[in-house]
Amino acid sequence: MSIISRLDAPRTRWAIRGVGAIVLIYVFAVLAFMWWWSYEPPQFDVLALAQKRAASHQQQPINGSVVTSTLMGCAETLLEKRGGYLSNDKFTPGLFMDNVPNWEFGVLTATRDLAREMRNKFSRSQSQSEEDIDLKEADPLFSSPNDRWLLPSSEGQYAKAIEHVDGYFTRIGNNDANGAQFYSRADNLADYLDLVSARLGSLSQRLSASVGQLRLEGDAPVDPNAKEQIVRTPWMKIDDVFYESRGYSWALLEQLKAIKVDFAPTLQRKTAVVSLKQVIRDPEASQKPVNSPMILNGSPFGFFANHSLVMANYVSRANAAIIDLKSLLDRG
């Protein structure tokens, strides 16, 4: 070994150790951020948020303020929660995380649905009425792709949508008979519940498919050749469906609490207050903390838990209660 080689050997060993230490620190930093960002934000007080937002505009909350404020509150939570919006992250640690992005997509789905209902129903006196100028801008902005990181980014589009909804919030707060309005009619609420019921029904089926479901292809009562098919959620997608359902239920719970306030006269007139409280109970129960480090997929009556089936139970019960509430609104 040459004299130069003997002199460089210690330096080489120290360089390798230095690189190893940097890599180790980076890995620990990534894991720390993943742990810090992997959480579901708590519920917020819909009435207090509406009052705070109205006060910032030197206004008092009126009919429609709570639902509108809740729409903005859910969207703002996506952007401002710990770690920010993760669904379009292309770098670590967000790139390695899937539970929170699926939770975000569930919240976003509920937010999009409410924004569309407000544009098409809640803000219009009848089908021939003109669309609200702000809500017709907010609706397509909320419908922007959820994973876009190039300009215009998803966060940028959603932030613009929030600004337009805030414009509507301000204009209904002016309490001008010729300005923006919020119509808390029974038929508007029934249309919204129809959409929610369809969402919950789909989520319930996807959650139940964690253990496999027997389905028939074709028109079973008519077609004698209808084929049976086992539909099962792929093992790697079990937690994705679970957290999407958690996110949708989280946002739905906030929306239902807001509806309880803004639609109070309609609910009382239809004797449907108790029915709405029954609907709210199951989304509340679905938000209980998950104490397991991972989403388990045990057999229905096996030794290990099946978290998807538990969530499916809450979602199905909420859907059944919503169907009863809608029927009461139609008949009452």
mmCIF file of C-alpha atoms in Angstrom:
data_model
loop_
_atom_site.group_PDB
_atom_site.id
_atom_site.type_symbol
_atom_site.label_atom_id
_atom_site.label_comp_id
_atom_site.label_asym_id
_atom_site.label_seq_id
_atom_site.Cartn_x
_atom_site.Cartn_y
_atom_site.Cartn_z
ATOM 1 C CA MET A 1 0.000 0.000 0.000
ATOM 2 C CA SER A 2 1.411 3.389 -0.937
ATOM 3 C CA ILE A 3 2.030 6.190 1.545
ATOM 4 C CA ILE A 4 -0.810 8.249 -0.064
ATOM 5 C CA SER A 5 -3.258 5.367 0.244
ATOM 6 C CA ARG A 6 -2.393 4.937 3.925
ATOM 7 C CA LEU A 7 -2.992 8.642 4.503
ATOM 8 C CA ASP A 8 -6.344 8.687 2.605
ATOM 9 C CA ALA A 9 -7.800 5.577 4.268
ATOM 10 C CA PRO A 10 -8.929 7.333 7.510
ATOM 11 C CA ARG A 11 -10.438 10.152 5.515
ATOM 12 C CA THR A 12 -12.349 7.657 3.370
ATOM 13 C CA ARG A 13 -13.692 5.866 6.443
ATOM 14 C CA TRP A 14 -14.796 9.162 7.982
ATOM 15 C CA ALA A 15 -16.433 10.214 4.707
ATOM 16 C CA ILE A 16 -18.403 6.957 4.559
ATOM 17 C CA ARG A 17 -19.454 7.365 8.168
ATOM 18 C CA GLY A 18 -20.507 10.959 7.484
ATOM 19 C CA VAL A 19 -22.628 9.931 4.505
ATOM 20 C CA GLY A 20 -24.184 7.131 6.559
ATOM 21 C CA ALA A 21 -25.028 9.561 9.374
ATOM 22 C CA ILE A 22 -26.634 11.998 6.914
ATOM 23 C CA VAL A 23 -28.741 9.217 5.398
ATOM 24 C CA LEU A 24 -29.789 8.018 8.858
ATOM 25 C CA ILE A 25 -30.756 11.545 9.936
ATOM 26 C CA TYR A 26 -32.753 11.988 6.716
ATOM 27 C CA VAL A 27 -34.632 8.709 7.268
ATOM 28 C CA PHE A 28 -35.478 9.654 10.864
ATOM 29 C CA ALA A 29 -36.616 13.118 9.713
ATOM 30 C CA VAL A 30 -38.893 11.593 7.071
ATOM 31 C CA LEU A 31 -40.383 9.170 9.615
ATOM 32 C CA ALA A 32 -40.896 12.003 12.103
ATOM 33 C CA PHE A 33 -42.733 14.112 9.548
ATOM 34 C CA MET A 34 -44.863 11.120 8.482
ATOM 35 C CA TRP A 35 -45.860 10.551 12.105
ATOM 36 C CA TRP A 36 -46.535 14.263 12.663
ATOM 37 C CA TRP A 37 -48.647 14.648 9.514
ATOM 38 C CA SER A 38 -50.526 11.335 9.815
ATOM 39 C CA TYR A 39 -53.503 12.522 11.788
ATOM 40 C CA GLU A 40 -57.145 13.452 11.258
ATOM 41 C CA PRO A 41 -58.087 17.003 12.292
ATOM 42 C CA PRO A 42 -60.689 17.368 15.061
ATOM 43 C CA GLN A 43 -64.235 18.510 14.391
ATOM 44 C CA PHE A 44 -64.903 22.238 14.550
ATOM 45 C CA ASP A 45 -67.869 24.110 16.022
ATOM 46 C CA VAL A 46 -69.954 25.075 12.988
ATOM 47 C CA LEU A 47 -71.945 27.786 14.779
ATOM 48 C CA ALA A 48 -68.901 29.388 16.405
ATOM 49 C CA LEU A 49 -67.065 29.401 13.078
ATOM 50 C CA ALA A 50 -70.005 31.098 11.335
ATOM 51 C CA GLN A 51 -70.239 33.733 14.059
ATOM 52 C CA LYS A 52 -66.493 34.414 13.869
ATOM 53 C CA ARG A 53 -66.583 34.692 10.085
ATOM 54 C CA ALA A 54 -69.602 37.004 10.151
ATOM 55 C CA ALA A 55 -67.932 39.199 12.757
ATOM 56 C CA SER A 56 -64.879 39.529 10.515
ATOM 57 C CA HIS A 57 -67.226 41.043 7.897
ATOM 58 C CA GLN A 58 -68.996 43.246 10.497
ATOM 59 C CA GLN A 59 -72.175 41.196 10.048
ATOM 60 C CA GLN A 60 -74.496 38.976 12.029
ATOM 61 C CA PRO A 61 -75.096 35.320 11.036
ATOM 62 C CA ILE A 62 -78.370 34.860 9.166
ATOM 63 C CA ASN A 63 -80.129 31.951 7.498
ATOM 64 C CA GLY A 64 -77.556 30.155 5.349
ATOM 65 C CA SER A 65 -74.503 31.538 7.106
ATOM 66 C CA VAL A 66 -73.717 28.328 8.987
ATOM 67 C CA VAL A 67 -73.950 25.993 5.965
ATOM 68 C CA THR A 68 -71.877 28.380 3.834
ATOM 69 C CA SER A 69 -69.290 28.847 6.577
ATOM 70 C CA THR A 70 -69.086 25.076 7.076
ATOM 71 C CA LEU A 71 -68.398 24.561 3.374
ATOM 72 C CA MET A 72 -65.461 26.947 3.654
ATOM 73 C CA GLY A 73 -64.362 25.437 6.976
ATOM 74 C CA CYS A 74 -64.060 21.936 5.521
ATOM 75 C CA ALA A 75 -62.103 23.206 2.511
ATOM 76 C CA GLU A 76 -59.831 25.332 4.698
ATOM 77 C CA THR A 77 -59.121 22.325 6.903
ATOM 78 C CA LEU A 78 -57.782 20.483 3.857
ATOM 79 C CA LEU A 79 -55.347 23.295 3.119
ATOM 80 C CA GLU A 80 -54.391 24.405 6.631
ATOM 81 C CA LYS A 81 -54.239 21.196 8.662
ATOM 82 C CA ARG A 82 -50.951 19.890 10.008
ATOM 83 C CA GLY A 83 -48.767 19.097 7.011
ATOM 84 C CA GLY A 84 -51.015 21.003 4.626
ATOM 85 C CA TYR A 85 -52.605 19.395 1.585
ATOM 86 C CA LEU A 86 -50.809 16.102 0.818
ATOM 87 C CA SER A 87 -52.721 14.559 -2.090
ATOM 88 C CA ASN A 88 -50.507 16.176 -4.734
ATOM 89 C CA ASP A 89 -47.153 15.824 -2.961
ATOM 90 C CA LYS A 90 -44.408 14.491 -5.242
ATOM 91 C CA PHE A 91 -41.614 14.423 -2.656
ATOM 92 C CA THR A 92 -41.007 12.722 0.662
ATOM 93 C CA PRO A 93 -42.535 12.317 3.139
ATOM 94 C CA GLY A 94 -45.933 13.072 1.560
ATOM 95 C CA LEU A 95 -45.095 10.823 -1.392
ATOM 96 C CA PHE A 96 -45.000 7.789 0.923
ATOM 97 C CA MET A 97 -48.275 8.565 2.719
ATOM 98 C CA ASP A 98 -51.654 7.300 1.522
ATOM 99 C CA ASN A 99 -54.008 7.334 4.522
ATOM 100 C CA VAL A 100 -54.207 11.119 4.841
ATOM 101 C CA PRO A 101 -54.569 11.727 1.059
ATOM 102 C CA ASN A 102 -57.476 9.271 0.984
ATOM 103 C CA TRP A 103 -58.999 11.027 3.987
ATOM 104 C CA GLU A 104 -58.579 14.292 2.091
ATOM 105 C CA PHE A 105 -60.348 12.859 -0.950
ATOM 106 C CA GLY A 106 -63.313 11.839 1.199
ATOM 107 C CA VAL A 107 -63.564 15.369 2.629
ATOM 108 C CA LEU A 108 -63.163 16.828 -0.859
ATOM 109 C CA THR A 109 -65.977 14.658 -2.228
ATOM 110 C CA ALA A 110 -68.396 15.887 0.444
ATOM 111 C CA THR A 111 -67.222 19.474 -0.132
ATOM 112 C CA ARG A 112 -67.773 19.211 -3.878
ATOM 113 C CA ASP A 113 -71.254 17.780 -3.351
ATOM 114 C CA LEU A 114 -72.325 20.573 -1.020
ATOM 115 C CA ALA A 115 -70.845 23.249 -3.294
ATOM 116 C CA ARG A 116 -72.837 21.875 -6.223
ATOM 117 C CA GLU A 117 -76.036 21.656 -4.211
ATOM 118 C CA MET A 118 -75.587 25.239 -3.062
ATOM 119 C CA ARG A 119 -75.045 26.359 -6.638
ATOM 120 C CA ASN A 120 -77.998 24.434 -8.074
ATOM 121 C CA LYS A 121 -80.495 24.373 -5.195
ATOM 122 C CA PHE A 122 -79.847 26.265 -1.974
ATOM 123 C CA SER A 123 -79.104 29.619 -3.623
ATOM 124 C CA ARG A 124 -81.956 29.553 -6.157
ATOM 125 C CA SER A 125 -85.670 30.107 -5.591
ATOM 126 C CA GLN A 126 -86.665 27.851 -8.504
ATOM 127 C CA SER A 127 -85.163 25.938 -11.421
ATOM 128 C CA GLN A 128 -85.507 28.939 -13.754
ATOM 129 C CA SER A 129 -83.660 31.285 -11.395
ATOM 130 C CA GLU A 130 -80.260 32.676 -12.280
ATOM 131 C CA GLU A 131 -77.201 31.047 -10.726
ATOM 132 C CA ASP A 132 -75.300 32.917 -8.057
ATOM 133 C CA ILE A 133 -72.267 34.634 -9.566
ATOM 134 C CA ASP A 134 -69.835 33.374 -6.917
ATOM 135 C CA LEU A 135 -71.127 29.831 -6.504
ATOM 136 C CA LYS A 136 -71.038 29.144 -10.236
ATOM 137 C CA GLU A 137 -67.312 29.986 -10.105
ATOM 138 C CA ALA A 138 -66.620 28.020 -6.917
ATOM 139 C CA ASP A 139 -68.228 24.773 -8.110
ATOM 140 C CA PRO A 140 -65.838 24.041 -11.026
ATOM 141 C CA LEU A 141 -62.848 25.178 -8.962
ATOM 142 C CA PHE A 142 -63.655 22.607 -6.274
ATOM 143 C CA SER A 143 -63.952 20.026 -9.073
ATOM 144 C CA SER A 144 -60.337 20.574 -10.120
ATOM 145 C CA PRO A 145 -58.152 17.416 -10.006
ATOM 146 C CA ASN A 146 -57.131 16.588 -6.466
ATOM 147 C CA ASP A 147 -53.544 15.572 -7.308
ATOM 148 C CA ARG A 148 -52.354 18.407 -9.549
ATOM 149 C CA TRP A 149 -49.042 19.956 -8.438
ATOM 150 C CA LEU A 150 -48.199 21.962 -11.566
ATOM 151 C CA LEU A 151 -49.780 25.377 -11.978
ATOM 152 C CA PRO A 152 -52.616 25.785 -11.395
ATOM 153 C CA SER A 153 -52.129 23.537 -8.378
ATOM 154 C CA SER A 154 -54.966 21.843 -6.528
ATOM 155 C CA GLU A 155 -54.406 24.050 -3.477
ATOM 156 C CA GLY A 156 -54.522 27.188 -5.602
ATOM 157 C CA GLN A 157 -57.798 26.201 -7.225
ATOM 158 C CA TYR A 158 -59.422 25.309 -3.907
ATOM 159 C CA ALA A 159 -58.214 28.558 -2.334
ATOM 160 C CA LYS A 160 -59.860 30.497 -5.165
ATOM 161 C CA ALA A 161 -63.065 28.505 -4.634
ATOM 162 C CA ILE A 162 -63.045 29.438 -0.938
ATOM 163 C CA GLU A 163 -62.717 33.116 -1.892
ATOM 164 C CA HIS A 164 -65.789 32.878 -4.121
ATOM 165 C CA VAL A 165 -67.805 31.100 -1.418
ATOM 166 C CA ASP A 166 -66.735 33.819 1.009
ATOM 167 C CA GLY A 167 -68.070 36.370 -1.477
ATOM 168 C CA TYR A 168 -71.442 34.607 -1.397
ATOM 169 C CA PHE A 169 -71.269 34.461 2.409
ATOM 170 C CA THR A 170 -70.718 38.217 2.546
ATOM 171 C CA ARG A 171 -73.555 38.994 0.156
ATOM 172 C CA ILE A 172 -76.166 36.883 1.961
ATOM 173 C CA GLY A 173 -75.023 38.586 5.171
ATOM 174 C CA ASN A 174 -76.035 41.940 3.696
ATOM 175 C CA ASN A 175 -79.643 40.734 4.038
ATOM 176 C CA ASP A 176 -80.603 42.413 0.761
ATOM 177 C CA ALA A 177 -83.891 41.153 -0.698
ATOM 178 C CA ASN A 178 -82.516 41.716 -4.193
ATOM 179 C CA GLY A 179 -79.091 40.212 -3.469
ATOM 180 C CA ALA A 180 -77.810 36.720 -2.745
ATOM 181 C CA GLN A 181 -80.247 34.401 -0.947
ATOM 182 C CA PHE A 182 -80.246 31.032 0.798
ATOM 183 C CA TYR A 183 -83.453 28.987 0.481
ATOM 184 C CA SER A 184 -83.799 26.434 3.293
ATOM 185 C CA ARG A 185 -86.769 24.616 1.774
ATOM 186 C CA ALA A 186 -87.690 20.985 2.374
ATOM 187 C CA ASP A 187 -87.334 20.053 -1.307
ATOM 188 C CA ASN A 188 -83.800 21.503 -1.412
ATOM 189 C CA LEU A 189 -82.811 19.514 1.658
ATOM 190 C CA ALA A 190 -84.378 16.352 0.206
ATOM 191 C CA ASP A 191 -82.333 16.730 -2.996
ATOM 192 C CA TYR A 192 -79.148 17.125 -0.948
ATOM 193 C CA LEU A 193 -79.997 14.031 1.100
ATOM 194 C CA ASP A 194 -80.561 12.064 -2.116
ATOM 195 C CA LEU A 195 -76.983 12.759 -3.154
ATOM 196 C CA VAL A 196 -75.623 11.946 0.306
ATOM 197 C CA SER A 197 -77.539 8.655 0.327
ATOM 198 C CA ALA A 198 -75.994 7.651 -2.999
ATOM 199 C CA ARG A 199 -72.496 8.424 -1.671
ATOM 200 C CA LEU A 200 -73.032 6.479 1.537
ATOM 201 C CA GLY A 201 -74.502 3.525 -0.338
ATOM 202 C CA SER A 202 -71.433 3.324 -2.568
ATOM 203 C CA LEU A 203 -69.035 3.616 0.377
ATOM 204 C CA SER A 204 -70.901 0.923 2.274
ATOM 205 C CA GLN A 205 -70.559 -1.500 -0.650
ATOM 206 C CA ARG A 206 -66.855 -0.755 -1.077
ATOM 207 C CA LEU A 207 -66.199 -1.192 2.644
ATOM 208 C CA SER A 208 -68.120 -4.470 2.774
ATOM 209 C CA ALA A 209 -66.095 -5.799 -0.166
ATOM 210 C CA SER A 210 -63.116 -6.066 2.210
ATOM 211 C CA VAL A 211 -64.225 -9.654 2.877
ATOM 212 C CA GLY A 212 -65.650 -10.273 -0.600
ATOM 213 C CA GLN A 213 -69.187 -9.870 -1.871
ATOM 214 C CA LEU A 214 -71.221 -12.106 -4.156
ATOM 215 C CA ARG A 215 -72.721 -10.044 -6.978
ATOM 216 C CA LEU A 216 -74.693 -10.959 -10.073
ATOM 217 C CA GLU A 217 -73.782 -9.683 -13.516
ATOM 218 C CA GLY A 218 -76.728 -8.682 -15.686
ATOM 219 C CA ASP A 219 -80.390 -8.369 -14.781
ATOM 220 C CA ALA A 220 -80.756 -11.180 -12.236
ATOM 221 C CA PRO A 221 -84.585 -11.328 -12.009
ATOM 222 C CA VAL A 222 -84.939 -11.451 -15.796
ATOM 223 C CA ASP A 223 -81.737 -12.919 -17.200
ATOM 224 C CA PRO A 224 -81.419 -16.655 -16.414
ATOM 225 C CA ASN A 225 -77.788 -16.557 -17.561
ATOM 226 C CA ALA A 226 -76.727 -13.921 -15.018
ATOM 227 C CA LYS A 227 -73.281 -14.867 -13.690
ATOM 228 C CA GLU A 228 -72.176 -14.766 -10.091
ATOM 229 C CA GLN A 229 -69.019 -12.859 -9.297
ATOM 230 C CA ILE A 230 -67.053 -12.415 -6.096
ATOM 231 C CA VAL A 231 -65.990 -8.770 -5.673
ATOM 232 C CA ARG A 232 -63.176 -8.263 -3.191
ATOM 233 C CA THR A 233 -61.174 -5.149 -2.367
ATOM 234 C CA PRO A 234 -57.449 -5.685 -3.058
ATOM 235 C CA TRP A 235 -55.461 -6.101 0.139
ATOM 236 C CA MET A 236 -53.398 -2.959 -0.531
ATOM 237 C CA LYS A 237 -56.570 -0.865 -0.998
ATOM 238 C CA ILE A 238 -58.351 -1.824 2.247
ATOM 239 C CA ASP A 239 -56.972 1.143 4.212
ATOM 240 C CA ASP A 240 -57.539 3.513 1.257
ATOM 241 C CA VAL A 241 -61.283 2.839 1.207
ATOM 242 C CA PHE A 242 -61.440 2.990 5.001
ATOM 243 C CA TYR A 243 -59.812 6.427 5.253
ATOM 244 C CA GLU A 244 -61.789 7.811 2.327
ATOM 245 C CA SER A 245 -64.942 6.807 4.214
ATOM 246 C CA ARG A 246 -63.586 8.403 7.396
ATOM 247 C CA GLY A 247 -62.931 11.640 5.536
ATOM 248 C CA TYR A 248 -66.346 11.720 3.900
ATOM 249 C CA SER A 249 -68.060 10.978 7.230
ATOM 250 C CA TRP A 250 -66.011 13.717 8.921
ATOM 251 C CA ALA A 251 -67.168 16.359 6.430
ATOM 252 C CA LEU A 252 -70.727 15.001 6.314
ATOM 253 C CA LEU A 253 -70.985 15.300 10.090
ATOM 254 C CA GLU A 254 -70.023 18.980 9.911
ATOM 255 C CA GLN A 255 -72.516 19.596 7.107
ATOM 256 C CA LEU A 256 -75.368 17.892 8.957
ATOM 257 C CA LYS A 257 -74.683 19.950 12.085
ATOM 258 C CA ALA A 258 -74.822 23.101 9.949
ATOM 259 C CA ILE A 259 -78.065 21.972 8.315
ATOM 260 C CA LYS A 260 -79.528 21.411 11.756
ATOM 261 C CA VAL A 261 -79.048 25.156 12.391
ATOM 262 C CA ASP A 262 -79.968 26.719 9.043
ATOM 263 C CA PHE A 263 -82.864 24.372 8.274
ATOM 264 C CA ALA A 264 -84.246 24.422 11.827
ATOM 265 C CA PRO A 265 -87.636 26.021 10.921
ATOM 266 C CA THR A 266 -88.152 23.546 8.067
ATOM 267 C CA LEU A 267 -87.179 20.575 10.234
ATOM 268 C CA GLN A 268 -89.525 21.700 12.998
ATOM 269 C CA ARG A 269 -92.379 22.208 10.552
ATOM 270 C CA LYS A 270 -91.825 18.707 9.175
ATOM 271 C CA THR A 271 -91.333 17.248 12.691
ATOM 272 C CA ALA A 272 -87.948 15.978 11.490
ATOM 273 C CA VAL A 273 -85.593 17.377 14.150
ATOM 274 C CA VAL A 274 -85.316 14.050 15.969
ATOM 275 C CA SER A 275 -84.767 12.229 12.673
ATOM 276 C CA LEU A 276 -81.829 14.493 11.812
ATOM 277 C CA LYS A 277 -80.336 13.917 15.267
ATOM 278 C CA GLN A 278 -80.575 10.189 14.573
ATOM 279 C CA VAL A 279 -78.717 10.687 11.291
ATOM 280 C CA ILE A 280 -75.952 12.629 13.052
ATOM 281 C CA ARG A 281 -75.321 9.895 15.634
ATOM 282 C CA ASP A 282 -73.740 7.412 13.231
ATOM 283 C CA PRO A 283 -71.228 9.734 11.514
ATOM 284 C CA GLU A 284 -70.240 10.813 15.038
ATOM 285 C CA ALA A 285 -69.648 7.196 16.030
ATOM 286 C CA SER A 286 -67.599 6.590 12.871
ATOM 287 C CA GLN A 287 -65.076 9.233 14.024
ATOM 288 C CA LYS A 288 -63.984 7.363 17.143
ATOM 289 C CA PRO A 289 -60.177 7.061 17.380
ATOM 290 C CA VAL A 290 -58.519 4.147 15.593
ATOM 291 C CA ASN A 291 -56.360 2.544 18.280
ATOM 292 C CA SER A 292 -54.768 -0.018 15.992
ATOM 293 C CA PRO A 293 -51.447 0.865 14.287
ATOM 294 C CA MET A 294 -52.894 -0.484 11.033
ATOM 295 C CA ILE A 295 -56.303 -1.165 9.490
ATOM 296 C CA LEU A 296 -57.057 -4.826 10.157
ATOM 297 C CA ASN A 297 -58.965 -7.016 7.731
ATOM 298 C CA GLY A 298 -59.917 -10.061 9.783
ATOM 299 C CA SER A 299 -62.685 -12.441 8.753
ATOM 300 C CA PRO A 300 -66.235 -11.357 9.750
ATOM 301 C CA PHE A 301 -66.362 -13.575 12.858
ATOM 302 C CA GLY A 302 -62.652 -14.288 13.201
ATOM 303 C CA PHE A 303 -60.086 -13.636 15.906
ATOM 304 C CA PHE A 304 -58.912 -10.299 14.503
ATOM 305 C CA ALA A 305 -61.003 -7.170 13.955
ATOM 306 C CA ASN A 306 -62.255 -6.021 10.569
ATOM 307 C CA HIS A 307 -62.253 -2.233 10.712
ATOM 308 C CA SER A 308 -63.843 -1.916 7.271
ATOM 309 C CA LEU A 309 -66.930 -3.856 8.356
ATOM 310 C CA VAL A 310 -67.271 -1.714 11.476
ATOM 311 C CA MET A 311 -67.124 1.438 9.346
ATOM 312 C CA ALA A 312 -69.563 -0.114 6.858
ATOM 313 C CA ASN A 313 -72.020 -0.635 9.722
ATOM 314 C CA TYR A 314 -71.951 3.045 10.706
ATOM 315 C CA VAL A 315 -72.184 4.189 7.082
ATOM 316 C CA SER A 316 -75.117 1.857 6.336
ATOM 317 C CA ARG A 317 -76.973 2.953 9.468
ATOM 318 C CA ALA A 318 -76.474 6.606 8.537
ATOM 319 C CA ASN A 319 -77.742 5.893 5.030
ATOM 320 C CA ALA A 320 -80.861 4.154 6.373
ATOM 321 C CA ALA A 321 -81.551 7.097 8.693
ATOM 322 C CA ILE A 322 -81.111 9.555 5.804
ATOM 323 C CA ILE A 323 -83.603 7.610 3.681
ATOM 324 C CA ASP A 324 -86.119 7.795 6.542
ATOM 325 C CA LEU A 325 -85.470 11.521 6.972
ATOM 326 C CA LYS A 326 -85.960 12.184 3.262
ATOM 327 C CA SER A 327 -89.218 10.230 3.311
ATOM 328 C CA LEU A 328 -90.396 12.329 6.249
ATOM 329 C CA LEU A 329 -89.529 15.542 4.407
ATOM 330 C CA ASP A 330 -91.474 14.366 1.355
ATOM 331 C CA ARG A 331 -94.552 13.323 3.357
ATOM 332 C CA GLY A 332 -94.529 15.598 6.372
#
